[in-house]
XYZ file of C-alpha atoms in Angstrom:
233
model
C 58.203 -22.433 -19.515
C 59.276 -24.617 -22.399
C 56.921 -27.332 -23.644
C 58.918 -30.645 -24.536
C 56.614 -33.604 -25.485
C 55.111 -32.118 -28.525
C 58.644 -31.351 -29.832
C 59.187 -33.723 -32.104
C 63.097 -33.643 -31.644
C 62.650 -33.814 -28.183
C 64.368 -37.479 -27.277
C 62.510 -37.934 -23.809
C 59.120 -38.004 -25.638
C 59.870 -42.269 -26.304
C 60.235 -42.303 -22.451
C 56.822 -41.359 -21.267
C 56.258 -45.288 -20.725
C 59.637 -45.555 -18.593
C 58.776 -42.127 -16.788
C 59.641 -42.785 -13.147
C 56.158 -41.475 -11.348
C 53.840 -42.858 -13.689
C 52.273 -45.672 -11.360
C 51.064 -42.646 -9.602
C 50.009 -40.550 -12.041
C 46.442 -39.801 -13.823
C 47.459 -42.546 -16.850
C 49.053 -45.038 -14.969
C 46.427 -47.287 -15.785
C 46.826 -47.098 -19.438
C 47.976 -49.994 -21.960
C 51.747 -48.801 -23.609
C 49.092 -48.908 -26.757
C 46.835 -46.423 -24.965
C 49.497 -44.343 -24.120
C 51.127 -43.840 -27.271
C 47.727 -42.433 -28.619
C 47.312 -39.745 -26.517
C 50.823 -38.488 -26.189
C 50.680 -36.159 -28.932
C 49.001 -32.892 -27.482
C 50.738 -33.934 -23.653
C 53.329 -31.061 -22.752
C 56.078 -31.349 -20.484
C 57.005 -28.299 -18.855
C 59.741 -26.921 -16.738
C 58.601 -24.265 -14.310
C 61.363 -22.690 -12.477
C 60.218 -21.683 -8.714
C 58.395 -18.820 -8.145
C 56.578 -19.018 -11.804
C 53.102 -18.536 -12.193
C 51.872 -22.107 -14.314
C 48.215 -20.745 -14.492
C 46.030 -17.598 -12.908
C 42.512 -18.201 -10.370
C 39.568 -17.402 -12.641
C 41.655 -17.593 -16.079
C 39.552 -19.956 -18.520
C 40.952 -23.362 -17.992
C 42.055 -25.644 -20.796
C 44.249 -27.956 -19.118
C 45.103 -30.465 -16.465
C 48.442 -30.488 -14.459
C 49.891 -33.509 -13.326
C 53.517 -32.891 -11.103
C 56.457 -34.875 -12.035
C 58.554 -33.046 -10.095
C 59.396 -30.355 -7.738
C 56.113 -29.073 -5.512
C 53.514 -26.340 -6.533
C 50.985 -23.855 -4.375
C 47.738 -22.828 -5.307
C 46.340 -19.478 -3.624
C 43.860 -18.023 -3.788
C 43.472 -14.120 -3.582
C 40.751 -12.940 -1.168
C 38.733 -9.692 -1.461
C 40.213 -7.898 0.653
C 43.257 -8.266 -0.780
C 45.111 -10.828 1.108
C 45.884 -13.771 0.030
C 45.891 -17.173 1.179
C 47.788 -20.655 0.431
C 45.189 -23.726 0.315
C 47.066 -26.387 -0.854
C 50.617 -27.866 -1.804
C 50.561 -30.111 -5.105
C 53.651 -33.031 -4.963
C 55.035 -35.187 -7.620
C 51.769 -37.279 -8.691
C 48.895 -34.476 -7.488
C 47.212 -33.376 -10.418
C 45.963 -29.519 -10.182
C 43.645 -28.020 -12.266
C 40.868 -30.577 -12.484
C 37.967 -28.209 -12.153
C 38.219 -27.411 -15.963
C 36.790 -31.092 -16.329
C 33.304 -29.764 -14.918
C 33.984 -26.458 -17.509
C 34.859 -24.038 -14.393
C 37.851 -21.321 -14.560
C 40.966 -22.465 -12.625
C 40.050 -21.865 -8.385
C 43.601 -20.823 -7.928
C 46.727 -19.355 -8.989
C 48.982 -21.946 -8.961
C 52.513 -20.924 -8.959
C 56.078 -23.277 -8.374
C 57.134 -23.725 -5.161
C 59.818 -24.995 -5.982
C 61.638 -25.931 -9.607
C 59.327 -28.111 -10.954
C 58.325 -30.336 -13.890
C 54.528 -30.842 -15.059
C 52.515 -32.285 -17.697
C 49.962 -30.530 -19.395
C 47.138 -32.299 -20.933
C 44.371 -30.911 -22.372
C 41.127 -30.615 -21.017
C 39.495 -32.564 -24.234
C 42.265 -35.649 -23.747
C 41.351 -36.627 -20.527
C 37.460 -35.691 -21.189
C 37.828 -38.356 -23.932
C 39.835 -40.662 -21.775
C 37.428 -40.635 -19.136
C 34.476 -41.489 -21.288
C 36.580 -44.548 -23.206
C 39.064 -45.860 -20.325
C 37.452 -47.258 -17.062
C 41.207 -47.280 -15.917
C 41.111 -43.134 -16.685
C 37.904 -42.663 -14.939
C 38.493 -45.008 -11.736
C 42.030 -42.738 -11.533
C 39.797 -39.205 -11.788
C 37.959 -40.313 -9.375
C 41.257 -41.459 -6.881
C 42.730 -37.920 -7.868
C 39.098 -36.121 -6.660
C 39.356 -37.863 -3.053
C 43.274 -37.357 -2.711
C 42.532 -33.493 -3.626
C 39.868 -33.462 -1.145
C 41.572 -35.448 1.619
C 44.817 -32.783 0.798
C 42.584 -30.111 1.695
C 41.267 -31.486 4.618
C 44.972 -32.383 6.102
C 45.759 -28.893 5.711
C 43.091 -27.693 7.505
C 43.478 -29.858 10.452
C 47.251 -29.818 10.043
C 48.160 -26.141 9.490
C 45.035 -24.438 10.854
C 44.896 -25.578 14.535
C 47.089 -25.894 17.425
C 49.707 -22.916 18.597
C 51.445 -21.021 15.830
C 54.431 -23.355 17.102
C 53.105 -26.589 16.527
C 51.292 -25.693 12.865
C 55.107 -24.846 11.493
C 56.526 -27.740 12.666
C 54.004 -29.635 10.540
C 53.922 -27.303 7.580
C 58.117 -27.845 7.639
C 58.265 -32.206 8.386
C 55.156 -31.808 5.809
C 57.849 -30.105 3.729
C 59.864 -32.852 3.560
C 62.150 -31.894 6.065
C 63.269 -34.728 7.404
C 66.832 -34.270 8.507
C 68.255 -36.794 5.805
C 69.561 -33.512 3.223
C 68.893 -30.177 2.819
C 65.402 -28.965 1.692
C 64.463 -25.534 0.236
C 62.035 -23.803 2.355
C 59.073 -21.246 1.197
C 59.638 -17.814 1.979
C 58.341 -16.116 4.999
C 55.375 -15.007 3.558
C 54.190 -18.064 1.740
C 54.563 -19.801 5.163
C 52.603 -16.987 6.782
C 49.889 -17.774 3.969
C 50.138 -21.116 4.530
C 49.376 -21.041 8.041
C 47.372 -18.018 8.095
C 49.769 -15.958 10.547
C 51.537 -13.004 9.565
C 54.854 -12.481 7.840
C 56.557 -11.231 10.663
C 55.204 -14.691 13.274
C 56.841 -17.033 10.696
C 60.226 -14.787 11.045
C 60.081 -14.618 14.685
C 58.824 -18.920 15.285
C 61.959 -19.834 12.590
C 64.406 -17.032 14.529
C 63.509 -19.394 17.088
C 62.970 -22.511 15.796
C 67.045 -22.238 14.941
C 68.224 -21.190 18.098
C 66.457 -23.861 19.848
C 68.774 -26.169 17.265
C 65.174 -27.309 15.424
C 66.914 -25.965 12.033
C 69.596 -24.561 10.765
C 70.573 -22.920 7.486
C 72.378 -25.026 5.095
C 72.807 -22.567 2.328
C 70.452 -19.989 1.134
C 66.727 -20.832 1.713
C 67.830 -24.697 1.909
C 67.593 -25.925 5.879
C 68.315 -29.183 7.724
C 65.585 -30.065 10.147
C 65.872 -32.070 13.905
C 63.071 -34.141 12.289
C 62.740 -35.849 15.654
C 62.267 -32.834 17.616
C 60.127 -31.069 14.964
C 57.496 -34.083 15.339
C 57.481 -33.923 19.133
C 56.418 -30.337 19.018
C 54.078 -31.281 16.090
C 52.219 -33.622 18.061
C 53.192 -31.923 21.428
């Protein structure tokens, strides 16, 4: 992972303001004047799928906000499995329990190729206490986290083993429209809390009933109209 904004040379640092996601993003509610004064310790990353950004229980001294590209956080159980709780899209912000001074919850690792921004734990601390706009936007970013986790659980945790992947894939982004890389096999079968070997077996199935079909690698094309009627089915 390369950090960008704090590179001087780096020419997309002026276009922060411009940046195409930032109406949904923690700062959106800052002045260009605001903005400007807190860019300096921001950090754009690149995190190429399957890299770890930041460890469960590692001390925690910044925020994540997704540009681009989707993360997962997991969290590894005693017993040694492991379990996916959560998928973090372009404007989610991960990692806000270092704002109450806990260690990071999960391990949150790309999903797919994605681009974050890392800001400090002290920034937005400072923010919050100076910008109602900051604060109000914490707050929006607290309920969307907890209204994420309760869509999973409703979504991907109930229903037949069927039904729960046709929601994890349309919640995917599957949609029929283009090709979409998928998870692998296991992080679906940690997503929905099945084994490895179900998730093989329901998408061996899922493509000879014509629901998907391999486009090129991991990247599939969805019946987004059938997928839904077995969703809600």
């Amino acid at each position: 992972m390369k950090p960008n904004c704090t590179n001087v040379e780096w020419r997309g640092r002026a276009k922060c303001a411009a940046c195409e996601i930032r109406n949904s993003v923690l700062f959106s509610g800052l002045t260009s004047h605001e903005l400007d004064a807190i860019l300096q310790p921001i950090d754009n990353l690149h995190v190429p799928q399957s890299t770890v950004l930041y460890e469960q229980l590692a001390a925690a001294p910044y925020v994540y906000t997704v540009r681009s590209g989707m993360l997962k956080l997991r969290i590894d159980l005693p017993n040694g499995s492991q379990r996916i709780v959560r998928l973090v899209q372009p404007g989610d912000v991960a990692g806000m329990e270092t704002l109450v001074g806990e260690r990071y919850h999960h391990t949150a690792i790309a999903l797919r190729d994605a681009d974050v921004c890392r800001i400090p734990r002290e920034a937005v601390i400072k923010l919050d206490q100076t910008s109602p706009a900051v604060h109000q936007a914490l707050l929006q970013r607290w309920q969307r986290s907890v209204d994420q986790a309760e869509h999973c659980i409703v979504s991907l945790s109930t229903g037949t083993a069927e039904a729960r992947m046709a929601r994890l894939l349309i919640m995917l982004g599957c949609s029929g429209n283009q090709p979409e890389t998928m998870p692998s096999r296991e992080d679906m079968g940690a997503l929905l809390g099945i084994t490895t070997e179900t998730a093989s077996r329901i998408m061996a199935e899922f493509k000879r009933r014509g629901l998907v079909h391999t486009d090129r690698g991991s990247d599939v094309v969805c019946d987004h109209a059938g997928l839904a009627q077995l969703a809600h089915g």
